[in-house]
mmCIF file of C-alpha atoms and ligand atoms in Angstrom:
data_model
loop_
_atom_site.group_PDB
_atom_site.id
_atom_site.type_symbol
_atom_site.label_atom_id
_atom_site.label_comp_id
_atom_site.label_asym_id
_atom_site.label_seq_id
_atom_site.Cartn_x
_atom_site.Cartn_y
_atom_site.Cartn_z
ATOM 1 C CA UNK A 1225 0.000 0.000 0.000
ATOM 2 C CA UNK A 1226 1.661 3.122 -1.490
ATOM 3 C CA UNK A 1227 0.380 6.628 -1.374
ATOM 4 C CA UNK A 1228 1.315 9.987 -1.951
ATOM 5 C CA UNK A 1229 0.566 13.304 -0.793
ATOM 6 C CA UNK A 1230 0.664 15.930 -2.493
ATOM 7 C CA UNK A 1231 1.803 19.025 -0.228
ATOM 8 C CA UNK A 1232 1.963 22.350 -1.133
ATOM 9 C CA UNK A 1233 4.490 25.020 0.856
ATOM 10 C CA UNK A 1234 4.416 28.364 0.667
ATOM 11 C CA UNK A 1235 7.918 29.758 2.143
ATOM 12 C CA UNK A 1236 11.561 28.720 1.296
ATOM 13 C CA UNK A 1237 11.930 26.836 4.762
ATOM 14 C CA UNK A 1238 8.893 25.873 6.621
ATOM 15 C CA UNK A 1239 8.258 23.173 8.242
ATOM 16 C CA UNK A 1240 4.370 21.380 7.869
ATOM 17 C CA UNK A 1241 2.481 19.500 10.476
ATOM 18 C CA UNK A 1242 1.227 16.426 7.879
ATOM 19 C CA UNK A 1243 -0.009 13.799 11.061
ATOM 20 C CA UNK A 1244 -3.646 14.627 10.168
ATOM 21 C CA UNK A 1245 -3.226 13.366 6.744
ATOM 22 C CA UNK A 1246 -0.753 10.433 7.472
ATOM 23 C CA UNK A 1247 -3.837 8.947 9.880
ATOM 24 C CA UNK A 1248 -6.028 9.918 7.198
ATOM 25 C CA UNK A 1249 -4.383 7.658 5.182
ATOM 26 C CA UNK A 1250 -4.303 4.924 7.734
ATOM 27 C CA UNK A 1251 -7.708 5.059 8.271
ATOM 28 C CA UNK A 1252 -8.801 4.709 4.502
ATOM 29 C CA UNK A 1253 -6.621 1.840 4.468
ATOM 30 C CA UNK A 1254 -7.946 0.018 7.463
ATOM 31 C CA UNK A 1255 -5.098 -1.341 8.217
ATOM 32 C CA UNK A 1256 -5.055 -2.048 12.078
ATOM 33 C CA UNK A 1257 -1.313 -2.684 13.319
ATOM 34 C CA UNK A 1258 1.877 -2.481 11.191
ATOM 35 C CA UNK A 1259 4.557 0.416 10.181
ATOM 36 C CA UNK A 1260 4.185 3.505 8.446
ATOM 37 C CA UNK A 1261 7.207 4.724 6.412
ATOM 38 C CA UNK A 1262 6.816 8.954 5.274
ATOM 39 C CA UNK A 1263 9.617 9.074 2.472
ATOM 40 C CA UNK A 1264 9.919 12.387 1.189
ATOM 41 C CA UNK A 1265 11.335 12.199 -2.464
ATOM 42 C CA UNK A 1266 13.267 15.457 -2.495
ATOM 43 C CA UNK A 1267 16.334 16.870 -2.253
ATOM 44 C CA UNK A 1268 15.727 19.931 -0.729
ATOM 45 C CA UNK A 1269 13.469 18.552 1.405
ATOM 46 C CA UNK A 1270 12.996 16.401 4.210
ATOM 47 C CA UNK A 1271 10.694 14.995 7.163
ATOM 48 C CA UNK A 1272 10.940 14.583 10.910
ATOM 49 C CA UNK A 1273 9.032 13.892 13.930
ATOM 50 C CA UNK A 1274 8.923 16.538 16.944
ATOM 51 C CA UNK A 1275 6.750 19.040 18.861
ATOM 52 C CA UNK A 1276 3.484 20.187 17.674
ATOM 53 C CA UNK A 1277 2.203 21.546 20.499
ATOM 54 C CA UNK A 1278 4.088 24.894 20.405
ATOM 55 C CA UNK A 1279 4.558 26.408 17.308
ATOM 56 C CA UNK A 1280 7.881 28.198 18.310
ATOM 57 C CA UNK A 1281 9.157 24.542 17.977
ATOM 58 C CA UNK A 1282 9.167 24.842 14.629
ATOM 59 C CA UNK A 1283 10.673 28.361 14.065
ATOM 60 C CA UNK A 1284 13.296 27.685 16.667
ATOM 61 C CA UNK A 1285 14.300 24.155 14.571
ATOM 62 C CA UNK A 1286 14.611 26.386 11.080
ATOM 63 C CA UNK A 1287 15.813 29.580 12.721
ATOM 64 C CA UNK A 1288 18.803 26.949 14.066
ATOM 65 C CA UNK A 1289 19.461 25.420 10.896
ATOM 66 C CA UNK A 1290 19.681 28.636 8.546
ATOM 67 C CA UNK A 1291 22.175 29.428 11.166
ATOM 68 C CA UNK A 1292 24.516 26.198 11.245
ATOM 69 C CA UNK A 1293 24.348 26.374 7.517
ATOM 70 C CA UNK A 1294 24.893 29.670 6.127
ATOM 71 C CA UNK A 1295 24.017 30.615 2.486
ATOM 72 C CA UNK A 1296 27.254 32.757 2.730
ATOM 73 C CA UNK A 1297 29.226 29.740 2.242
ATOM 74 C CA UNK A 1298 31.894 29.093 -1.612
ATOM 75 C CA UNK A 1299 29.452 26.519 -2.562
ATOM 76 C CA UNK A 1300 30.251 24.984 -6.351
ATOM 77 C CA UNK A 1301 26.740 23.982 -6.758
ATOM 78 C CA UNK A 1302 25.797 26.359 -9.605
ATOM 79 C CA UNK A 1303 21.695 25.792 -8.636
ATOM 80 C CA UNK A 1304 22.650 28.036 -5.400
ATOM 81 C CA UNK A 1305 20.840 25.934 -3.426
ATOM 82 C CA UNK A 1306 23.290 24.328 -1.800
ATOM 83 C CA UNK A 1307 22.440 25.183 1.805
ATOM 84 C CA UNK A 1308 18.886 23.156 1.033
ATOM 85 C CA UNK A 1309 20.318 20.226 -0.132
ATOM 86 C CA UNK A 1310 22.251 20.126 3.272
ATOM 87 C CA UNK A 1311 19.734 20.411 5.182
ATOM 88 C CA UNK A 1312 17.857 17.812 3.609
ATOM 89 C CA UNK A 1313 20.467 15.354 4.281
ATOM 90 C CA UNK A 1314 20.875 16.150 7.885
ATOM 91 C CA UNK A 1315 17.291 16.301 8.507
ATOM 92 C CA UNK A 1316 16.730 12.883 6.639
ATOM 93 C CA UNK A 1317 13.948 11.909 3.278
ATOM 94 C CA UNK A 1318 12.732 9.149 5.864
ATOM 95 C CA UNK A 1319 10.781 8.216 9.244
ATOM 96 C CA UNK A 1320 9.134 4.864 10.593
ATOM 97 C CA UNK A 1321 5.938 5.033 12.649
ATOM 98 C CA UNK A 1322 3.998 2.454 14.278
ATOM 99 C CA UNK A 1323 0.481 1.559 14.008
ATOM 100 C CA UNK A 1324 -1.329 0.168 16.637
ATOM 101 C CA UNK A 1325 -5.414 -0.483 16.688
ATOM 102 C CA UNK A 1326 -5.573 1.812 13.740
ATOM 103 C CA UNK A 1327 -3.769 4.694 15.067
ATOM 104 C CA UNK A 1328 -0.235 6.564 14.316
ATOM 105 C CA UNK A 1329 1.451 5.798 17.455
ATOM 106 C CA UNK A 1330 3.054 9.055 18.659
ATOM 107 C CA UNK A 1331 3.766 10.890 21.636
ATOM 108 C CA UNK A 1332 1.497 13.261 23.339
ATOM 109 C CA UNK A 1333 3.246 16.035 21.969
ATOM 110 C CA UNK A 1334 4.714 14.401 18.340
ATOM 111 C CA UNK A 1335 4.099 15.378 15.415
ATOM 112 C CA UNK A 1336 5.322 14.364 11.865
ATOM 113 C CA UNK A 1337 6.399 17.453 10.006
ATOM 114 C CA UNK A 1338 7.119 17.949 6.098
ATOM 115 C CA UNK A 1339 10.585 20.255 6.020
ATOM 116 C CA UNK A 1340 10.487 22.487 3.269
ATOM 117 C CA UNK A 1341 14.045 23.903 2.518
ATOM 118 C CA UNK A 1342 14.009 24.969 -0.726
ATOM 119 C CA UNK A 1343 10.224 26.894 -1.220
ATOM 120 C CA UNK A 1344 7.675 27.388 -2.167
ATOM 121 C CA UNK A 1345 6.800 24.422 -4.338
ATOM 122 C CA UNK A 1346 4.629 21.806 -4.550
ATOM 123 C CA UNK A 1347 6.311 19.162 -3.432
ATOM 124 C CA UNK A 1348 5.133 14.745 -2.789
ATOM 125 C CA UNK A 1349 5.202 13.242 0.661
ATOM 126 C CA UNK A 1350 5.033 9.053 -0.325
ATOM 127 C CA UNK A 1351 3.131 6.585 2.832
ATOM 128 C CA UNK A 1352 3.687 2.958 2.848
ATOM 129 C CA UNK A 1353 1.537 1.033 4.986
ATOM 130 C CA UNK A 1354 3.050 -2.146 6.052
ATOM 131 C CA UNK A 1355 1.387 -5.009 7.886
ATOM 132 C CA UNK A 1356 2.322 -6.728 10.763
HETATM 133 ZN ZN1 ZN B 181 20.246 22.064 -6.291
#
């Protein structure tokens, strides 16, 4: 079972809380217990699991990163989007998330989040459902 999202951003970093439609998609499925991968096909991109409770989580994660990785660096990459494509290797195209009784299992205050480096676009967010 392979689906994609289709998720459109609307800065050049952002990051977007996608656990709503990830469930969604485990519901439709009915698919009780197994794994969920998110791949996120991109390489400016990425995904991650962390706080949605307080939205400064989010700006403090980005603000961070455009600081680590500067866009005052010599890059070679004549796109000039090198600083993206770094972040969406640190951050990672890939997370694993249980399912248990029909439900993303997640702490209280998780949250999967789409990371948009490289905006705005609209960019694919691929969920396989895996049994067992
Ligand atoms: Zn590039």
């Amino acid at each position: 079972m392979l689906y994609t999202l289709t998720v459109e951003t609307s800065a050049q970093t952002e990051l977007i809380d996608i656990t709503p439609r990830v469930q969604e998609v485990v519901q439709q499925s009915g698919l009780t217990d197994g794994l969920a991968y998110i791949f996120v096909p991109h390489t400016t991109a990425a995904v991650t699991i962390n706080e949605n409770a307080d939205p400064s989580v989010k700006s403090d994660i980005l603000m961070v990163l455009n600081k680590l990785i500067s866009p005052q660096e010599p890059y070679r990459h004549l796109e000039g989007n090198s600083p993206a494509h770094i972040k969406s290797s640190l951050v990672g195209a890939l997370e694993t998330v249980f399912i248990d009784a029909g439900r993303l299992v997640l702490g209280t205050w998780q949250g999967i989040f789409f990371c948009e480096f490289d905006g705005p676009r609209r960019r694919q967010c691929k969920v396989k459902l895996v049994a067992g």
